[in-house]
PDB file of C-alpha atoms in Angstrom:
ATOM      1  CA  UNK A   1      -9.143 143.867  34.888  1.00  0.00           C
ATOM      2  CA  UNK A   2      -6.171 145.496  36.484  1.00  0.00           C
ATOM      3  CA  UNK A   3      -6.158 149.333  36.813  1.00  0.00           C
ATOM      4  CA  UNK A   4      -3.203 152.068  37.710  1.00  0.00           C
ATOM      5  CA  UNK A   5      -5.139 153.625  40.641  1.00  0.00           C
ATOM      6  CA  UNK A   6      -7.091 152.036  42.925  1.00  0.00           C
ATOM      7  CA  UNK A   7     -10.988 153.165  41.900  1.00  0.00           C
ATOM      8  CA  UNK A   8     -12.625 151.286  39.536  1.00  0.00           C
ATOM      9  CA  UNK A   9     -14.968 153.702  36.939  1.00  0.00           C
ATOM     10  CA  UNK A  10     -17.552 151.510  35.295  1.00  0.00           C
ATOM     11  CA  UNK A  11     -20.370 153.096  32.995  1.00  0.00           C
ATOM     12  CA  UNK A  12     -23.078 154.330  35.351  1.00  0.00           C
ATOM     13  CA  UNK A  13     -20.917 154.231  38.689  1.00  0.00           C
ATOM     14  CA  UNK A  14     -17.204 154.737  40.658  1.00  0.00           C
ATOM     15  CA  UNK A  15     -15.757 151.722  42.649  1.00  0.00           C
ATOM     16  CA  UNK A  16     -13.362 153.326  45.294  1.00  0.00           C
ATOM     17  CA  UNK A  17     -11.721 150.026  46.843  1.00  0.00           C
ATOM     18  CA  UNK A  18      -8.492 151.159  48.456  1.00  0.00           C
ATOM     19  CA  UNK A  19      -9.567 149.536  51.696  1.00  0.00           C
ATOM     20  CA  UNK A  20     -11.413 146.853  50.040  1.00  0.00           C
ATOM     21  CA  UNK A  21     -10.293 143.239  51.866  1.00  0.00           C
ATOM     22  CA  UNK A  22     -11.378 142.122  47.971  1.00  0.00           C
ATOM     23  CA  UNK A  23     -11.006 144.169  44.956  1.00  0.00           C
ATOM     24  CA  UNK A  24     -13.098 144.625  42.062  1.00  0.00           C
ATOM     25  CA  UNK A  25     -12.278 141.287  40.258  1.00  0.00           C
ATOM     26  CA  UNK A  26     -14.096 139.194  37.342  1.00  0.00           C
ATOM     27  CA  UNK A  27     -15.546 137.010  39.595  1.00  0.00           C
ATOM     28  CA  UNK A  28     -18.383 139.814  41.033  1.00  0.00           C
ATOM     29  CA  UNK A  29     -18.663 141.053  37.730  1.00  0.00           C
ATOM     30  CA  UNK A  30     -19.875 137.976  36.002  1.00  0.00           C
ATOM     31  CA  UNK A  31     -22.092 137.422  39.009  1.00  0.00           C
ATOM     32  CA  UNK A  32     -23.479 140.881  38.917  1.00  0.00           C
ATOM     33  CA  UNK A  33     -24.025 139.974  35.313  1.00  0.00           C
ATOM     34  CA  UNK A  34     -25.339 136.843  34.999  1.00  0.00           C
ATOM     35  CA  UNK A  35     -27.837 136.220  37.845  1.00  0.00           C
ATOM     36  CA  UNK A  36     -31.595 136.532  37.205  1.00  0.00           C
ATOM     37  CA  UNK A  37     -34.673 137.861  39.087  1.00  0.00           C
ATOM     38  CA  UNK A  38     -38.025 136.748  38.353  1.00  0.00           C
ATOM     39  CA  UNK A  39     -39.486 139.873  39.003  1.00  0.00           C
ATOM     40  CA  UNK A  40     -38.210 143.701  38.382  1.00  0.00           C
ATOM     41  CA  UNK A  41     -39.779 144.589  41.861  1.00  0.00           C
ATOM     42  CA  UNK A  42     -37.643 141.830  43.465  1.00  0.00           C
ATOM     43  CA  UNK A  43     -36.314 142.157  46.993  1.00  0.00           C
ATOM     44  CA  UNK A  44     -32.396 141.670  46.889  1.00  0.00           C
ATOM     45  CA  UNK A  45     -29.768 140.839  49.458  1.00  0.00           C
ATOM     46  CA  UNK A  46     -26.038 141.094  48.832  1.00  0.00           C
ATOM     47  CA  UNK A  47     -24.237 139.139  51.388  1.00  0.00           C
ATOM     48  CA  UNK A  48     -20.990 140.205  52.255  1.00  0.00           C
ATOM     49  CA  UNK A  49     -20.846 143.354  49.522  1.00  0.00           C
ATOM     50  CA  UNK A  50     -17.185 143.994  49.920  1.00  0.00           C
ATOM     51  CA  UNK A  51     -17.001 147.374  47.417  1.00  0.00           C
ATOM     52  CA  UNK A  52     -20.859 147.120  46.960  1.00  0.00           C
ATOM     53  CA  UNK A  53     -20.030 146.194  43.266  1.00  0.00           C
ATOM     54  CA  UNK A  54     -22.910 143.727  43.411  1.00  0.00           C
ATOM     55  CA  UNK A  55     -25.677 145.880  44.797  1.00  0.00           C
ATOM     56  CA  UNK A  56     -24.869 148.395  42.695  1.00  0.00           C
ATOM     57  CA  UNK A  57     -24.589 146.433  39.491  1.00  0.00           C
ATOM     58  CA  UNK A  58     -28.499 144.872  40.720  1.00  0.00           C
ATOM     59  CA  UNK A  59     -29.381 148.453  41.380  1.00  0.00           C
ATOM     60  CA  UNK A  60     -28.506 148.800  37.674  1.00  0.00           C
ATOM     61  CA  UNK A  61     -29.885 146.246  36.108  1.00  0.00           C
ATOM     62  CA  UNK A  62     -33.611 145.898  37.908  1.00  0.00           C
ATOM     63  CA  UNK A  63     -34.228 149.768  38.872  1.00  0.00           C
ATOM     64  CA  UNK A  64     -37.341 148.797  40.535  1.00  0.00           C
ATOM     65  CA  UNK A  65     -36.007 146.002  42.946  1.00  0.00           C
ATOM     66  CA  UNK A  66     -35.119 146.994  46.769  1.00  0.00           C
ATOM     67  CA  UNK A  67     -31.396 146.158  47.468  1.00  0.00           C
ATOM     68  CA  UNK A  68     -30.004 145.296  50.431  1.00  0.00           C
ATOM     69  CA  UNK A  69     -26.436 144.561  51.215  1.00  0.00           C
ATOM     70  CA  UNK A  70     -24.346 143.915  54.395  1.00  0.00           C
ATOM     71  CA  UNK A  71     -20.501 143.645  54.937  1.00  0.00           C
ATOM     72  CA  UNK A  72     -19.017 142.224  58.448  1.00  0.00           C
ATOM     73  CA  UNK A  73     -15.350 144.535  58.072  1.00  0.00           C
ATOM     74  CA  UNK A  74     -15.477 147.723  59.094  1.00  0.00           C
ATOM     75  CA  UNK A  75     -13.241 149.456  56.563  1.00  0.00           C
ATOM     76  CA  UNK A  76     -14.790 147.824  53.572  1.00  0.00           C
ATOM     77  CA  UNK A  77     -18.481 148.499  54.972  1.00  0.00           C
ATOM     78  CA  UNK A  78     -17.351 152.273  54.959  1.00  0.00           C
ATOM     79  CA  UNK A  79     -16.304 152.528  51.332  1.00  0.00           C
ATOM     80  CA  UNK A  80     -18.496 150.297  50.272  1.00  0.00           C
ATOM     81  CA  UNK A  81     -21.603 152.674  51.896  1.00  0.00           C
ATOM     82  CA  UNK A  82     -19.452 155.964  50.315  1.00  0.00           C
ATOM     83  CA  UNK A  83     -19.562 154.096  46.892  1.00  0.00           C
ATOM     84  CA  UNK A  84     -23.417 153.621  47.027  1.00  0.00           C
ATOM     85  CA  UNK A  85     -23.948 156.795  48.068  1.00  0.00           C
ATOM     86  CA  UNK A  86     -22.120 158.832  46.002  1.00  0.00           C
ATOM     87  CA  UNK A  87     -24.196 156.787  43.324  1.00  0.00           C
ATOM     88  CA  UNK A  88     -27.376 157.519  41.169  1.00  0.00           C
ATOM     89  CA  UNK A  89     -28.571 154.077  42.906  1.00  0.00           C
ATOM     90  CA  UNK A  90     -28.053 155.685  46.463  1.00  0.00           C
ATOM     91  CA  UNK A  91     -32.335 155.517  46.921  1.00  0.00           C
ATOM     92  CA  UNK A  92     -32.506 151.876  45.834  1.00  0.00           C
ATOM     93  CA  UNK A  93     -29.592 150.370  48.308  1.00  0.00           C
ATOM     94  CA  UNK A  94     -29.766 149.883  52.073  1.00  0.00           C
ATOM     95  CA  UNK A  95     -25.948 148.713  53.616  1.00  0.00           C
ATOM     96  CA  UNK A  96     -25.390 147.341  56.722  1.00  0.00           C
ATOM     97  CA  UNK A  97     -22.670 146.628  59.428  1.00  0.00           C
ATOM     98  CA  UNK A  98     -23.316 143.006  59.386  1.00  0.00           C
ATOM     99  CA  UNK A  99     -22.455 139.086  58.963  1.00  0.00           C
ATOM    100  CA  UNK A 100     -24.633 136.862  57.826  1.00  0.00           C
ATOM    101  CA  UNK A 101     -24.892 134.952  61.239  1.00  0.00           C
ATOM    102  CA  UNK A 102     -26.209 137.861  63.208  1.00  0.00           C
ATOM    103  CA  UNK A 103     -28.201 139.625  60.358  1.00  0.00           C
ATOM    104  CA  UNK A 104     -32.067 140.094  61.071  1.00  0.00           C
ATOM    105  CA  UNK A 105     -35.072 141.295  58.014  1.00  0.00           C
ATOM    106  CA  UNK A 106     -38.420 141.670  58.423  1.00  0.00           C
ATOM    107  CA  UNK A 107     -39.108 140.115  55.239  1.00  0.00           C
ATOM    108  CA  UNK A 108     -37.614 137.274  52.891  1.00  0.00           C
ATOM    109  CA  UNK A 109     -35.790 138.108  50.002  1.00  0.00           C
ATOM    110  CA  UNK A 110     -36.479 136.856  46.536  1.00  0.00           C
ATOM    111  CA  UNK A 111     -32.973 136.560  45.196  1.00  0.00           C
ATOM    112  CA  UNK A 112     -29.619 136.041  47.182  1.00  0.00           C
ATOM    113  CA  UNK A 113     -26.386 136.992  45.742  1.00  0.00           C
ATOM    114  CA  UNK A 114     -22.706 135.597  47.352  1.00  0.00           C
ATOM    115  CA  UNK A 115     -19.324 135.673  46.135  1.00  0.00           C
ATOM    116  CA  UNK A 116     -18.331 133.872  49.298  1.00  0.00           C
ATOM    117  CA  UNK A 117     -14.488 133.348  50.500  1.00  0.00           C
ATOM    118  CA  UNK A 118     -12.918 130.248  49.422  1.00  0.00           C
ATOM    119  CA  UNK A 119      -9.383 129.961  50.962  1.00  0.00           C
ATOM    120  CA  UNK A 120      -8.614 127.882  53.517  1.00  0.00           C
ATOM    121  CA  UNK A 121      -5.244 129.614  55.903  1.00  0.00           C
ATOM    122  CA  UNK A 122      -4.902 132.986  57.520  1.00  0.00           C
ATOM    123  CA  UNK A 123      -3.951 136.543  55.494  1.00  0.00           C
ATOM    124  CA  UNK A 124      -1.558 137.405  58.422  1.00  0.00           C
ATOM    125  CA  UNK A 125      -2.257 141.148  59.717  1.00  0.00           C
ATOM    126  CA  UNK A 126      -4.848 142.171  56.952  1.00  0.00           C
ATOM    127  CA  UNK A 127      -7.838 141.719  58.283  1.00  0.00           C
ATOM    128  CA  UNK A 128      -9.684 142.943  55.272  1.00  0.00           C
ATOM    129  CA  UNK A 129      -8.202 140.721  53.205  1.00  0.00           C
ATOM    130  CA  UNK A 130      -8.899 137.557  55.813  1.00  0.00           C
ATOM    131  CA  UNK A 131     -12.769 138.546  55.932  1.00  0.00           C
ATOM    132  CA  UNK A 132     -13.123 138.857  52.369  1.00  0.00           C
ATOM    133  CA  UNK A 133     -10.965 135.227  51.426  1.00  0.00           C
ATOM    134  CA  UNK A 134     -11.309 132.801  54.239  1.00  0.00           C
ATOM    135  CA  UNK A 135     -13.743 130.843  54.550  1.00  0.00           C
ATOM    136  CA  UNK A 136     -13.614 130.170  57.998  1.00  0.00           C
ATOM    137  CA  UNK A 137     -15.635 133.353  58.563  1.00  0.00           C
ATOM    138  CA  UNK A 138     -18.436 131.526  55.971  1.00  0.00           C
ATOM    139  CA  UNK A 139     -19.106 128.509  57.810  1.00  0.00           C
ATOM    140  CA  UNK A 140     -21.356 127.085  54.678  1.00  0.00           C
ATOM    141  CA  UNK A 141     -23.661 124.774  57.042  1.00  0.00           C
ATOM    142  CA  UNK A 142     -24.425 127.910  58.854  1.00  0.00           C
ATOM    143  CA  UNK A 143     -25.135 130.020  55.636  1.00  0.00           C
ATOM    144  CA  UNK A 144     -27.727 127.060  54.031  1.00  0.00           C
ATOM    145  CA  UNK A 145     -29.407 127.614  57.237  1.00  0.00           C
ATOM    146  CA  UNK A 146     -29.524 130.997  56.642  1.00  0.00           C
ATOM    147  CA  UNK A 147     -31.140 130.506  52.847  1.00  0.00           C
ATOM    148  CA  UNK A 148     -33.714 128.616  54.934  1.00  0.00           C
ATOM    149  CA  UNK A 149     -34.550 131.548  57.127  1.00  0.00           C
ATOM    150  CA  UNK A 150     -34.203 134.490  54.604  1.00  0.00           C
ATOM    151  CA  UNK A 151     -35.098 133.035  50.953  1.00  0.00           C
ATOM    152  CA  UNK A 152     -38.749 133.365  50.048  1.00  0.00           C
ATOM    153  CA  UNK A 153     -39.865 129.710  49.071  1.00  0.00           C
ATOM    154  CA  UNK A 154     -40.208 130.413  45.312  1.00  0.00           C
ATOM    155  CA  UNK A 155     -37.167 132.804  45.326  1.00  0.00           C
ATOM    156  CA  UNK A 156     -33.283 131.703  43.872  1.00  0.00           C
ATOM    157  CA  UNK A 157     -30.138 132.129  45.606  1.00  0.00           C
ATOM    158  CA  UNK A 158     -26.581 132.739  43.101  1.00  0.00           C
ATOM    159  CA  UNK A 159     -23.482 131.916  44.212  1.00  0.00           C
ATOM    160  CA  UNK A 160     -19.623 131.653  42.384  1.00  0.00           C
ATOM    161  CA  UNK A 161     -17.493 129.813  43.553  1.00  0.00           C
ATOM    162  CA  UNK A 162     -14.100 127.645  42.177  1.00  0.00           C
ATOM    163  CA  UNK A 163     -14.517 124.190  40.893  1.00  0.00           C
ATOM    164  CA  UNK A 164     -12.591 122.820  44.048  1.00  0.00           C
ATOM    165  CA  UNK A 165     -15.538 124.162  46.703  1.00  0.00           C
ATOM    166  CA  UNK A 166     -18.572 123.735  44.468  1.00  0.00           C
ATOM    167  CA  UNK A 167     -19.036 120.026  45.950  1.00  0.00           C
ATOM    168  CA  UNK A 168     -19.243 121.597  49.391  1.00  0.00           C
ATOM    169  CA  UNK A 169     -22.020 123.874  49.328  1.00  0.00           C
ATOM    170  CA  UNK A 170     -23.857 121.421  46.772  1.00  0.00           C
ATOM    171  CA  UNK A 171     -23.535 118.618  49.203  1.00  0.00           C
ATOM    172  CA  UNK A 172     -25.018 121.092  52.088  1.00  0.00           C
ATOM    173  CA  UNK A 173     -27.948 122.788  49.551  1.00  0.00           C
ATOM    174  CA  UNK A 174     -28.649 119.105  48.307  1.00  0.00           C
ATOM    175  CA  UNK A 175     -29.388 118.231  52.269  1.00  0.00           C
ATOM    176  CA  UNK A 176     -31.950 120.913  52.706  1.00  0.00           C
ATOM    177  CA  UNK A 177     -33.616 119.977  49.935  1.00  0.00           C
ATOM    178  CA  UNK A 178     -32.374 122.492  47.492  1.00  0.00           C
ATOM    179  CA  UNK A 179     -32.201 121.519  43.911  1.00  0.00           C
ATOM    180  CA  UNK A 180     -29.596 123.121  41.232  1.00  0.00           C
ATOM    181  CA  UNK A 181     -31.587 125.613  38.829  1.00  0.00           C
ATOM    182  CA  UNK A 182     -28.618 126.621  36.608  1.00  0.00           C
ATOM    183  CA  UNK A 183     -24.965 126.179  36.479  1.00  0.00           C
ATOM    184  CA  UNK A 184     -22.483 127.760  34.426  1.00  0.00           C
ATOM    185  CA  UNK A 185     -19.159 126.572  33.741  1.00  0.00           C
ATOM    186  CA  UNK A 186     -16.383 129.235  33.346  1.00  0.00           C
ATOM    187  CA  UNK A 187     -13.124 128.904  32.068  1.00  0.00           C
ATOM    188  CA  UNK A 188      -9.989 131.799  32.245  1.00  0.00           C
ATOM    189  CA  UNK A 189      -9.125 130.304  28.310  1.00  0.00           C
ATOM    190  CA  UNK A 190     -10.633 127.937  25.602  1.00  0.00           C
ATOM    191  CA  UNK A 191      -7.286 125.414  26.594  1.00  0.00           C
ATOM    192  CA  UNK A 192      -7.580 125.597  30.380  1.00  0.00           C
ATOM    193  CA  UNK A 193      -9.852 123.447  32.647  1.00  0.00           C
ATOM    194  CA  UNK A 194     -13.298 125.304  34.292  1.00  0.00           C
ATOM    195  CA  UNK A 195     -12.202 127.117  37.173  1.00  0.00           C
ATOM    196  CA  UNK A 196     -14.808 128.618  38.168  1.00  0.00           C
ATOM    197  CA  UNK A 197     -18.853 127.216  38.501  1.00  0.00           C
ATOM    198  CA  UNK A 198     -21.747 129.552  39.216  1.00  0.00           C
ATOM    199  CA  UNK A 199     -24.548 128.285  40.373  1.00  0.00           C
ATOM    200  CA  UNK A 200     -28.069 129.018  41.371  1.00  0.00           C
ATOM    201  CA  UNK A 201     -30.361 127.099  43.534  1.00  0.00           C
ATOM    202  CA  UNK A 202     -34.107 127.069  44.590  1.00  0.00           C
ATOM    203  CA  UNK A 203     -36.518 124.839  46.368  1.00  0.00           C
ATOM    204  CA  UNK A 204     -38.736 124.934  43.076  1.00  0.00           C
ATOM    205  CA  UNK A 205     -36.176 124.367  40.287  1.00  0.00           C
ATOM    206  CA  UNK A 206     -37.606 121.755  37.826  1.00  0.00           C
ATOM    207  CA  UNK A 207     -34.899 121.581  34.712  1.00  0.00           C
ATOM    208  CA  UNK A 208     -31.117 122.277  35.591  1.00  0.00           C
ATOM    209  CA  UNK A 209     -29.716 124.576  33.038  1.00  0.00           C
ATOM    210  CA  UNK A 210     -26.359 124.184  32.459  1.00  0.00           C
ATOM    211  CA  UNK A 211     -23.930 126.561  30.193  1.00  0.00           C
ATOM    212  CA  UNK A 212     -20.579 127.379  29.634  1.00  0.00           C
ATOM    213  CA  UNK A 213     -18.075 130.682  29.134  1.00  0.00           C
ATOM    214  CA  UNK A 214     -14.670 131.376  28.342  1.00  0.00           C
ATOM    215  CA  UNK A 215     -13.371 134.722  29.343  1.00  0.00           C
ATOM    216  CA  UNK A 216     -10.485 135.730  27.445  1.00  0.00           C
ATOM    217  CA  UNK A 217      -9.091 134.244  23.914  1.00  0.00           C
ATOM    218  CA  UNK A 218      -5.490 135.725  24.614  1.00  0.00           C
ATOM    219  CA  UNK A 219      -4.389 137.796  27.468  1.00  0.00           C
ATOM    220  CA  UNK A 220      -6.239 141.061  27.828  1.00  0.00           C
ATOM    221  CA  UNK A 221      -8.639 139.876  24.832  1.00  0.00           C
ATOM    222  CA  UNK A 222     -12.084 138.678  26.084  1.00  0.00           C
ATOM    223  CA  UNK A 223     -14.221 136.672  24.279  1.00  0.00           C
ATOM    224  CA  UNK A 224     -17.105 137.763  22.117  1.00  0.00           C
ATOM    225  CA  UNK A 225     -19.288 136.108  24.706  1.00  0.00           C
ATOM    226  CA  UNK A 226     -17.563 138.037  27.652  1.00  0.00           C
ATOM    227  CA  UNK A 227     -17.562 141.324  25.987  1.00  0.00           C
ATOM    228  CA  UNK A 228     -21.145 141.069  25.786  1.00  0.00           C
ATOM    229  CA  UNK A 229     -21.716 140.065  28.988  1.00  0.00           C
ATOM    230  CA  UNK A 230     -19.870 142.767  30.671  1.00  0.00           C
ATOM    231  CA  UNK A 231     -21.168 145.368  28.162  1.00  0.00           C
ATOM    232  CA  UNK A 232     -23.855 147.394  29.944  1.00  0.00           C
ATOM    233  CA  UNK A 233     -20.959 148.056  32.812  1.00  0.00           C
ATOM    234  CA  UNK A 234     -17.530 148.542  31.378  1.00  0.00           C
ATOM    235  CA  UNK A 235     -16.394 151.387  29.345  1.00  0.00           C
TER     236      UNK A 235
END
C-alpha cells in the first residue's frame, strides 16, 4: 500500500492526499470494495470522505447512483473536492464542507458509507490527522441518530471498523433497532487474529451473512481473494 510520492494513481482515477488527515489505506479500499447497493440508481452518502477515495470508488462502481460526500477539515475537504473534480466521476459527486452533526439533505439516502475514527487521545498540532483518527469528533450515539434521520427505511448503512470498537456501535445500532445484515471478518495474515470487522446494518435485515478475508499471505503478497477484490481499482 505504501507509495514514494504522496498521490495515489488507481485505474480510472488520481488520489492527491498530501494534506489528507488520513491517507489512502486498505481499510477505504476494502470498504469501497465490498459494500453493496440494492439499486444502480442508489442515492449515496460518504461521511467524512477524507481523499474522496470512497465516493469516487462508488462513483465507479454504480455509474448511475448520485454520490454525496462531506468532510468536516478544511484542508482535506479541498483536495478531496480537487480529486473529484479533476475526475471522469466529477458529474456524479456532490462534496461538502460538513460534519455529520450539522449536515442537512432533502432526501434520505439508500446506502451510507463510514470509515469512522477509532483512536481514543489527541494527534498534538495536526489537526488533520486528529479529525480523521479520533473519535471524539464521532460521538457514535450521535451518528446512530443520524442513520435514523438520513437512512431510507429499506436502505443499508457500511461501516469498518477494528475488532476492539465493533461492540460499541453494535451495542448503539442494536438499541435503535438495527439488526446486523452482513459482517466480514478481516485478518492482516492467515496466523494473526481478525483485526478488522466490516459490517452492514439495516432496519430490514432478515439473515446475517457473515464471511471472512485475509489480506496478504507474506508481506507485500495479497491473497488470491484480495487481489480480486481490489482488482477493478489497482494497477
Amino acid at each position: 500500500m505504501k507509495r514514494v510520492t504522496p498521490d495515489f494513481q488507481f485505474k480510472q482515477f488520481l488520489i492527491k492526499q498530501e494534506k489528507a488527515g488520513m491517507k489512502v489505506g486498505t481499510d477505504g479500499v476494502i470498504l469501497g470494495s465490498v459494500f453493496e447497493c440494492q439499486e444502480d440508481t442508489a442515492r449515496i452518502l460518504d461521511v467524512g470522505t477524507g481523499t474522496g477515495l470512497l465516493a469516487l470508488m462508488a462513483a465507479q462502481r454504480f455509474p448511475k447512483a448520485k454520490i454525496i460526500a462531506i468532510e468536516p477539515h478544511y484542508d482535506s475537504f479541498i483536495e478531496a473536492k480537487e480529486n473529484i473534480e479533476n475526475s471522469k466521476f466529477a458529474s456524479s459527486i456532490d462534496i461538502f464542507l460538513s460534519d455529520f452533526q450539522n449536515f442537512k439533505a432533502k432526501e434520505p439516502f439508500d446506502k451510507i458509507l463510514i470509515n469512522p475514527p477509532f483512536y481514543y487521545g489527541d494527534f498534538g498540532e495536526n489537526e488533520g490527522r486528529d479529525y480523521a483518527r479520533n473519535i471524539k469528533h464521532f460521538p457514535i450515539v450521535d451518528f446512530v441518530k443520524f442513520l435514523n434521520q438520513f437512512l431510507n427505511h429499506t436502505g443499508s448503512a457500511t461501516f469498518i471498523t477494528p475488532v476492539t470498537i465493533f461492540e460499541e456501535f453494535s451495542k448503539e445500532l442494536i438499541k435503535e433497532e438495527y439488526q446486523l445484515k452482513k459482517q466480514l471478518d478481516i485478518k492482516p495474515i492467515a496466523e494473526k487474529p481478525v483485526h478488522r470487522i466490516l459490517h452492514t446494518w439495516s432496519k430490514t435485515a432478515k439473515d446475517r451473512v457473515q464471511a471472512n478475508l485475509v489480506i496478504e499471505e507474506d508481506r507485500h503478497l495479497y491473497t488470491p481473494e484480495f487481489r480480486r477484490l481490489i482488482n477493478d481499482f489497482y494497477l
